[in-house]
């Protein structure tokens, strides 16, 4: 039994109170403590003050890190090896990876051909070329498609096929005639699209 | 949870910083809170918490995946906080109005920004008082009290974090509680 004398009761009981607060008190000890606290005001006050202190400390939790915390940590890290980020990116975006690969391969050749501002024209014997202007002479008939790059075309005769002018203009004389479609491509984007389209149609033809 | 963390750690070991960012997101509030309650200053807490995560990243190869990751990061953050406390002047917190420290607690930042009802102001003042009393505890009691009652960790986990026997942790918690009882009894 715990004595009630002021000299020895606090130390012993206080130990029990702490054990109780840590969940370490046996059932019989618990009963003993309870009984003592009911009869001893000092120990009861001690217990209540401890509980209050713990409750106060618990009440100040739930602090959050600043919003930009993660970003700031990442900024302080050494640079990630490029291979890792690239590998991860491709792993996370399989469809986009395929598309990106396609675009990279395509644009390489596309830009190369776009930037060549060389004049060129589909070769036909009856076409007349005059300083970057292709002329389909009056009375002549070109059987097939004509593509002019970086030049103009003047159609006075007849074209039995499509006419495509890239980076140039086409002039259709009143007497001129084109059986197919006439297309002018000037913008880079259209040019890309045209190349992709014709590449794809070639691919699918096979 | 442990499975998820272990998967992320494998990716971090390969140098994947996105996986690391996910781990930071998961633990940032707990670690920042620990540092803030240990140090009592937002800027210092942020500084130390960031340092803890950077150490995790830099030392990820030495982490044993059979052990609990949270124990490891808590240990790093606790040790860094204690180091920082010991580098401070011993009387640093005895006078809360030391020049240059105004406006650095969470409460003063909040209360200066928004007009609040008196009740909330009182609640904030009470929280500030409690924080100040925690800061008066010697670091070895402060750490166990913060880990136990603010981070709500078990005695066993605290023993592992601090690499101390459970009995020692209990003794420190008892003494910390007694100190706080005396400091907070009049509130």
Coordinates of C-alpha atoms in Angstrom, one line a residue:
Chain A
X1 CA 0.0 0.0 0.0
X2 CA 1.1 3.5 -0.6
X3 CA 1.4 5.6 2.4
X4 CA -0.2 9.1 2.6
X5 CA 2.7 10.7 4.4
X6 CA 4.0 13.8 2.5
X7 CA 7.6 12.7 2.7
X8 CA 7.4 9.5 0.8
X9 CA 4.2 9.4 -1.2
X10 CA 5.0 11.8 -4.1
X11 CA 8.1 10.0 -5.3
X12 CA 6.6 6.6 -5.5
X13 CA 3.2 7.7 -6.8
X14 CA 4.8 10.1 -9.4
X15 CA 6.7 7.1 -10.8
X16 CA 3.4 5.3 -11.1
X17 CA 1.7 8.2 -12.7
X18 CA 4.5 8.3 -15.4
X19 CA 4.2 4.6 -16.0
X20 CA 0.4 5.1 -16.3
X21 CA 1.0 7.9 -18.9
X22 CA 3.3 5.6 -20.9
X23 CA 0.7 2.8 -20.8
X24 CA 3.1 0.7 -18.7
X25 CA 1.0 0.3 -15.6
X26 CA -0.4 -3.1 -14.6
X27 CA -4.0 -3.5 -13.8
X28 CA -3.5 -4.0 -10.1
X29 CA -1.1 -1.0 -10.0
X30 CA -3.7 1.0 -11.8
X31 CA -6.3 0.3 -9.2
X32 CA -3.8 1.2 -6.5
X33 CA -3.0 4.5 -8.1
X34 CA -6.6 5.4 -8.6
X35 CA -7.3 4.7 -5.0
X36 CA -4.4 6.8 -3.9
X37 CA -5.3 9.7 -6.1
X38 CA -8.8 9.7 -4.7
X39 CA -7.5 10.2 -1.2
X40 CA -4.4 12.4 -1.9
X41 CA -5.0 15.9 -3.2
X42 CA -1.4 16.6 -3.8
X43 CA -0.8 13.6 -6.0
X44 CA -4.1 14.2 -7.8
X45 CA -3.0 17.7 -8.6
X46 CA 0.3 16.4 -9.8
X47 CA -1.3 13.9 -12.1
X48 CA -3.7 16.5 -13.5
X49 CA -0.9 19.0 -14.1
X50 CA 1.0 16.3 -16.0
X51 CA -2.0 15.5 -18.1
X52 CA -2.6 19.1 -18.8
X53 CA 1.0 19.7 -19.8
X54 CA 0.8 16.7 -22.3
X55 CA -2.5 18.0 -23.6
X56 CA -1.0 21.5 -24.2
X57 CA 2.0 20.1 -26.0
X58 CA -0.2 17.9 -28.2
X59 CA -2.4 20.8 -29.0
X60 CA 0.3 22.6 -30.9
X61 CA 0.9 19.9 -33.6
X62 CA -0.2 20.2 -37.2
X63 CA 2.4 22.5 -38.5
X64 CA 2.9 22.4 -42.3
X65 CA 6.0 22.9 -44.3
X66 CA 6.1 26.1 -46.5
X67 CA 4.4 25.6 -49.9
X68 CA 7.6 25.8 -52.0
X69 CA 9.6 23.4 -49.7
X70 CA 10.0 20.5 -52.1
X71 CA 11.0 22.8 -54.9
X72 CA 13.7 24.4 -52.7
X73 CA 15.1 21.1 -51.7
X74 CA 15.3 19.9 -55.3
X75 CA 17.1 23.1 -56.3
X76 CA 19.8 22.3 -53.8
X77 CA 20.5 18.8 -55.2
X78 CA 23.4 18.1 -57.5
X79 CA 22.3 18.0 -61.1
X80 CA 20.6 14.7 -62.0
X81 CA 22.4 12.6 -64.5
X82 CA 20.9 13.3 -67.9
X83 CA 20.5 9.6 -68.8
X84 CA 18.2 9.1 -65.8
X85 CA 15.8 12.0 -66.5
X86 CA 15.7 11.1 -70.2
X87 CA 15.1 7.4 -69.5
X88 CA 12.4 8.2 -66.9
X89 CA 10.7 10.6 -69.3
X90 CA 10.5 8.1 -72.1
X91 CA 9.3 5.4 -69.7
X92 CA 6.5 7.7 -68.5
X93 CA 5.4 8.8 -71.9
X94 CA 5.5 5.8 -74.2
X95 CA 3.1 7.2 -76.9
X96 CA 4.7 10.6 -76.8
X97 CA 8.1 9.0 -77.1
X98 CA 7.2 7.3 -80.3
X99 CA 5.7 10.4 -81.7
X100 CA 8.7 12.5 -80.6
X101 CA 11.1 10.1 -82.2
X102 CA 9.1 10.3 -85.4
X103 CA 9.1 14.1 -85.3
X104 CA 12.9 14.2 -84.6
X105 CA 13.7 11.9 -87.5
X106 CA 11.3 13.7 -89.8
X107 CA 12.2 17.3 -89.0
X108 CA 15.8 16.5 -89.4
X109 CA 15.3 15.8 -93.1
X110 CA 12.4 18.3 -93.5
X111 CA 14.3 21.3 -92.2
X112 CA 17.3 20.3 -94.2
X113 CA 15.2 20.3 -97.4
X114 CA 13.2 23.4 -96.4
X115 CA 16.3 25.4 -95.9
X116 CA 17.7 24.5 -99.2
X117 CA 16.2 27.3 -101.2
X118 CA 17.3 25.7 -104.4
X119 CA 15.0 26.0 -107.3
X120 CA 13.8 22.7 -108.6
X121 CA 11.0 21.5 -110.9
X122 CA 9.7 18.1 -112.0
X123 CA 11.4 17.5 -115.3
X124 CA 9.3 17.5 -118.5
X125 CA 10.7 18.0 -122.0
X126 CA 8.1 20.6 -123.0
X127 CA 8.5 22.8 -119.9
X128 CA 10.3 26.1 -120.4
X129 CA 12.3 27.4 -117.4
X130 CA 13.1 31.1 -117.3
X131 CA 14.9 32.4 -114.2
X132 CA 13.0 30.5 -111.6
X133 CA 9.8 30.7 -113.5
X134 CA 8.5 27.5 -115.1
X135 CA 6.3 28.0 -118.1
X136 CA 3.9 25.5 -119.5
X137 CA 3.8 27.0 -123.0
X138 CA 0.6 27.6 -124.9
X139 CA -0.5 24.6 -126.9
X140 CA 1.7 22.2 -124.9
X141 CA 0.3 19.5 -122.7
X142 CA 2.2 18.1 -119.7
X143 CA 1.1 14.6 -118.8
X144 CA 1.8 14.2 -115.1
X145 CA 2.2 16.1 -111.8
X146 CA 4.4 19.2 -111.6
X147 CA 6.1 20.3 -108.4
X148 CA 8.0 23.6 -108.4
X149 CA 10.2 24.4 -105.4
X150 CA 11.4 28.0 -104.8
X151 CA 10.0 29.2 -108.0
X152 CA 6.9 30.3 -109.8
X153 CA 4.9 28.6 -112.5
X154 CA 3.0 30.1 -115.3
X155 CA 0.5 27.8 -117.0
X156 CA -0.5 28.9 -120.5
X157 CA -1.0 25.3 -121.8
X158 CA -2.5 22.2 -120.3
X159 CA -1.4 20.1 -117.3
X160 CA -2.9 16.7 -117.0
X161 CA -2.2 16.2 -113.4
X162 CA -1.6 18.2 -110.1
X163 CA 0.4 21.3 -109.8
X164 CA 2.2 22.1 -106.5
X165 CA 4.2 25.2 -105.9
X166 CA 6.4 25.4 -102.8
X167 CA 7.6 28.9 -101.9
X168 CA 6.3 30.4 -105.1
X169 CA 3.3 31.6 -107.0
X170 CA 1.3 30.0 -109.8
X171 CA -0.3 32.0 -112.6
X172 CA -3.0 30.3 -114.6
X173 CA -3.5 32.0 -117.9
X174 CA -7.0 32.3 -119.2
X175 CA -6.2 29.7 -121.8
X176 CA -4.3 27.5 -119.3
X177 CA -5.8 24.3 -117.9
X178 CA -5.0 22.0 -115.0
X179 CA -6.9 18.8 -114.7
X180 CA -5.7 18.0 -111.2
X181 CA -5.4 20.1 -108.1
X182 CA -3.3 23.3 -107.8
X183 CA -1.6 23.8 -104.5
X184 CA 0.6 26.6 -103.2
X185 CA 2.7 26.0 -100.1
X186 CA 4.5 28.9 -98.5
X187 CA 4.4 28.5 -94.8
X188 CA 6.9 26.3 -93.0
X189 CA 4.1 24.5 -91.3
X190 CA 2.2 23.7 -94.4
X191 CA 5.5 22.6 -95.9
X192 CA 6.0 20.2 -93.0
X193 CA 2.5 18.9 -93.3
X194 CA 2.9 18.4 -97.1
X195 CA 6.1 16.4 -96.6
X196 CA 4.5 14.3 -93.9
X197 CA 1.4 13.8 -96.0
X198 CA 3.4 12.7 -99.1
X199 CA 5.8 10.6 -97.0
X200 CA 2.8 8.9 -95.4
X201 CA 1.0 8.3 -98.7
X202 CA 4.2 6.9 -100.1
X203 CA 4.5 4.7 -97.1
X204 CA 1.0 3.4 -97.4
X205 CA 1.2 2.9 -101.1
X206 CA 3.8 0.3 -100.6
Chain B
X1 CA 3.6 2.3 -47.4
X2 CA 6.9 0.7 -46.7
X3 CA 6.6 -1.0 -50.1
X4 CA 6.0 2.3 -51.8
X5 CA 8.9 3.9 -50.1
X6 CA 11.2 1.1 -50.9
X7 CA 10.3 1.3 -54.6
X8 CA 11.0 5.0 -54.5
X9 CA 14.3 4.5 -52.8
X10 CA 15.4 2.1 -55.5
X11 CA 14.6 4.8 -58.1
X12 CA 16.5 7.4 -56.0
X13 CA 19.5 5.1 -55.8
X14 CA 19.5 5.2 -59.6
X15 CA 19.6 9.0 -59.3
X16 CA 15.9 9.7 -60.0
X17 CA 15.0 13.1 -58.5
X18 CA 11.3 12.8 -59.3
X19 CA 11.1 9.8 -57.1
X20 CA 12.9 11.8 -54.4
X21 CA 10.5 14.7 -54.8
X22 CA 7.6 12.3 -54.0
X23 CA 9.4 11.1 -50.9
X24 CA 10.0 14.8 -49.8
X25 CA 6.3 15.5 -50.4
X26 CA 5.3 12.6 -48.2
X27 CA 7.5 13.6 -45.2
X28 CA 8.0 17.3 -45.5
X29 CA 5.3 18.3 -43.0
X30 CA 6.4 15.9 -40.3
X31 CA 10.1 16.8 -40.7
X32 CA 9.5 20.5 -40.9
X33 CA 7.2 20.3 -37.8
X34 CA 9.9 18.4 -35.9
X35 CA 12.5 21.0 -36.7
X36 CA 10.2 23.9 -36.0
X37 CA 9.3 22.6 -32.6
X38 CA 12.9 21.8 -31.8
X39 CA 14.2 25.2 -33.0
X40 CA 11.2 27.6 -32.6
X41 CA 12.1 29.6 -35.7
X42 CA 10.6 29.2 -39.1
X43 CA 13.7 30.1 -41.1
X44 CA 16.0 27.8 -39.1
X45 CA 13.4 25.0 -39.2
X46 CA 13.1 25.3 -43.0
X47 CA 16.9 25.4 -43.3
X48 CA 17.4 22.3 -41.1
X49 CA 14.5 20.4 -42.7
X50 CA 15.9 21.0 -46.2
X51 CA 19.3 19.9 -45.0
X52 CA 17.8 16.7 -43.6
X53 CA 16.3 15.8 -47.0
X54 CA 19.4 16.7 -48.9
X55 CA 21.4 14.3 -46.6
X56 CA 18.8 11.6 -47.3
X57 CA 19.4 12.1 -51.0
X58 CA 23.2 12.2 -50.7
X59 CA 23.4 9.2 -48.4
X60 CA 20.6 7.1 -49.9
X61 CA 23.2 4.4 -50.8
X62 CA 24.0 3.8 -47.2
X63 CA 20.3 3.3 -46.3
X64 CA 19.4 -0.3 -45.3
X65 CA 16.1 -1.1 -47.0
X66 CA 15.3 -3.7 -44.3
X67 CA 14.9 -0.8 -41.9
X68 CA 12.2 1.7 -41.6
X69 CA 12.8 4.8 -43.7
X70 CA 10.9 7.1 -41.4
X71 CA 13.1 6.2 -38.5
X72 CA 16.2 7.1 -40.6
X73 CA 14.9 10.5 -41.7
X74 CA 13.7 11.3 -38.3
X75 CA 17.1 10.5 -36.9
X76 CA 18.8 12.7 -39.4
X77 CA 16.4 15.6 -38.7
X78 CA 16.6 15.2 -35.0
X79 CA 20.4 15.1 -34.9
X80 CA 20.7 18.1 -37.2
X81 CA 18.2 20.0 -35.0
X82 CA 20.2 19.1 -31.8
X83 CA 23.5 20.2 -33.5
X84 CA 21.9 23.5 -34.4
X85 CA 20.6 24.0 -30.8
X86 CA 24.1 23.4 -29.4
X87 CA 25.6 25.9 -31.7
X88 CA 23.3 28.6 -30.5
X89 CA 24.1 30.7 -27.5
X90 CA 22.7 28.9 -24.4
X91 CA 20.5 31.9 -23.4
X92 CA 19.2 32.4 -26.9
X93 CA 15.6 31.5 -26.0
X94 CA 15.5 32.7 -22.4
X95 CA 14.6 36.1 -23.6
X96 CA 12.1 35.7 -26.3
X97 CA 12.4 39.4 -27.4
X98 CA 16.0 39.1 -28.5
X99 CA 16.6 41.6 -31.3
X100 CA 16.3 40.0 -34.7
X101 CA 14.0 37.2 -33.7
X102 CA 10.7 39.1 -33.9
X103 CA 8.4 37.9 -36.6
X104 CA 10.1 34.5 -37.0
X105 CA 7.6 32.3 -35.2
X106 CA 4.7 30.9 -37.1
X107 CA 2.2 32.8 -34.9
X108 CA 3.6 36.2 -35.2
X109 CA 3.7 35.8 -39.0
X110 CA 0.0 34.7 -39.0
X111 CA -1.2 37.3 -36.5
X112 CA 0.4 40.2 -38.2
X113 CA -1.2 39.4 -41.6
X114 CA -4.8 38.8 -40.7
X115 CA -7.2 40.6 -38.3
X116 CA -8.5 37.9 -36.0
X117 CA -11.2 37.6 -33.4
X118 CA -9.9 37.9 -29.8
X119 CA -10.5 34.2 -29.1
X120 CA -8.2 33.2 -31.9
X121 CA -5.6 35.7 -30.9
X122 CA -5.7 34.1 -27.4
X123 CA -5.4 30.6 -28.8
X124 CA -2.3 31.7 -30.8
X125 CA -0.8 33.4 -27.8
X126 CA -1.3 30.2 -25.8
X127 CA 0.4 28.2 -28.6
X128 CA 3.3 30.6 -28.5
X129 CA 3.6 30.2 -24.8
X130 CA 3.7 26.4 -25.1
X131 CA 6.3 26.5 -27.8
X132 CA 8.4 28.8 -25.7
X133 CA 8.2 26.4 -22.8
X134 CA 9.2 23.5 -25.0
X135 CA 12.2 25.5 -26.1
X136 CA 13.3 25.9 -22.5
X137 CA 13.8 22.1 -22.2
X138 CA 17.3 20.8 -22.5
X139 CA 17.7 19.3 -26.0
X140 CA 17.7 15.7 -24.8
X141 CA 14.3 16.1 -23.2
X142 CA 13.0 18.4 -25.9
X143 CA 13.7 15.8 -28.6
X144 CA 11.8 13.0 -26.8
X145 CA 8.9 15.2 -25.9
X146 CA 8.5 16.5 -29.5
X147 CA 8.9 13.0 -31.0
X148 CA 6.4 11.6 -28.5
X149 CA 3.7 14.2 -28.3
X150 CA 4.0 16.3 -31.5
X151 CA 5.1 13.6 -33.9
X152 CA 3.1 11.0 -32.0
X153 CA 5.6 8.3 -32.3
X154 CA 5.8 5.2 -30.1
X155 CA 8.5 4.8 -27.4
X156 CA 10.0 2.0 -29.4
X157 CA 10.3 4.1 -32.5
X158 CA 11.8 7.0 -30.5
X159 CA 14.3 4.6 -29.1
X160 CA 15.3 3.5 -32.6
X161 CA 15.5 7.1 -33.9
X162 CA 17.7 8.2 -31.0
X163 CA 19.6 4.9 -30.8
X164 CA 18.9 4.6 -27.1
X165 CA 17.4 1.9 -24.9
X166 CA 13.6 2.2 -24.4
X167 CA 14.3 2.6 -20.7
X168 CA 16.4 5.7 -21.3
X169 CA 13.7 7.2 -23.6
X170 CA 11.2 6.7 -20.8
X171 CA 13.3 8.3 -18.2
X172 CA 13.8 11.3 -20.5
X173 CA 10.1 11.6 -21.2
X174 CA 9.4 11.4 -17.5
X175 CA 11.8 14.3 -16.8
X176 CA 10.6 16.3 -19.8
X177 CA 7.0 15.9 -18.6
X178 CA 7.9 16.9 -15.1
X179 CA 9.7 20.0 -16.4
X180 CA 6.7 21.0 -18.6
X181 CA 4.3 20.3 -15.7
X182 CA 6.1 22.9 -13.6
X183 CA 6.3 25.4 -16.5
X184 CA 2.7 25.0 -17.7
X185 CA 0.8 24.4 -14.5
X186 CA -0.3 28.1 -14.1
X187 CA -1.8 28.3 -17.6

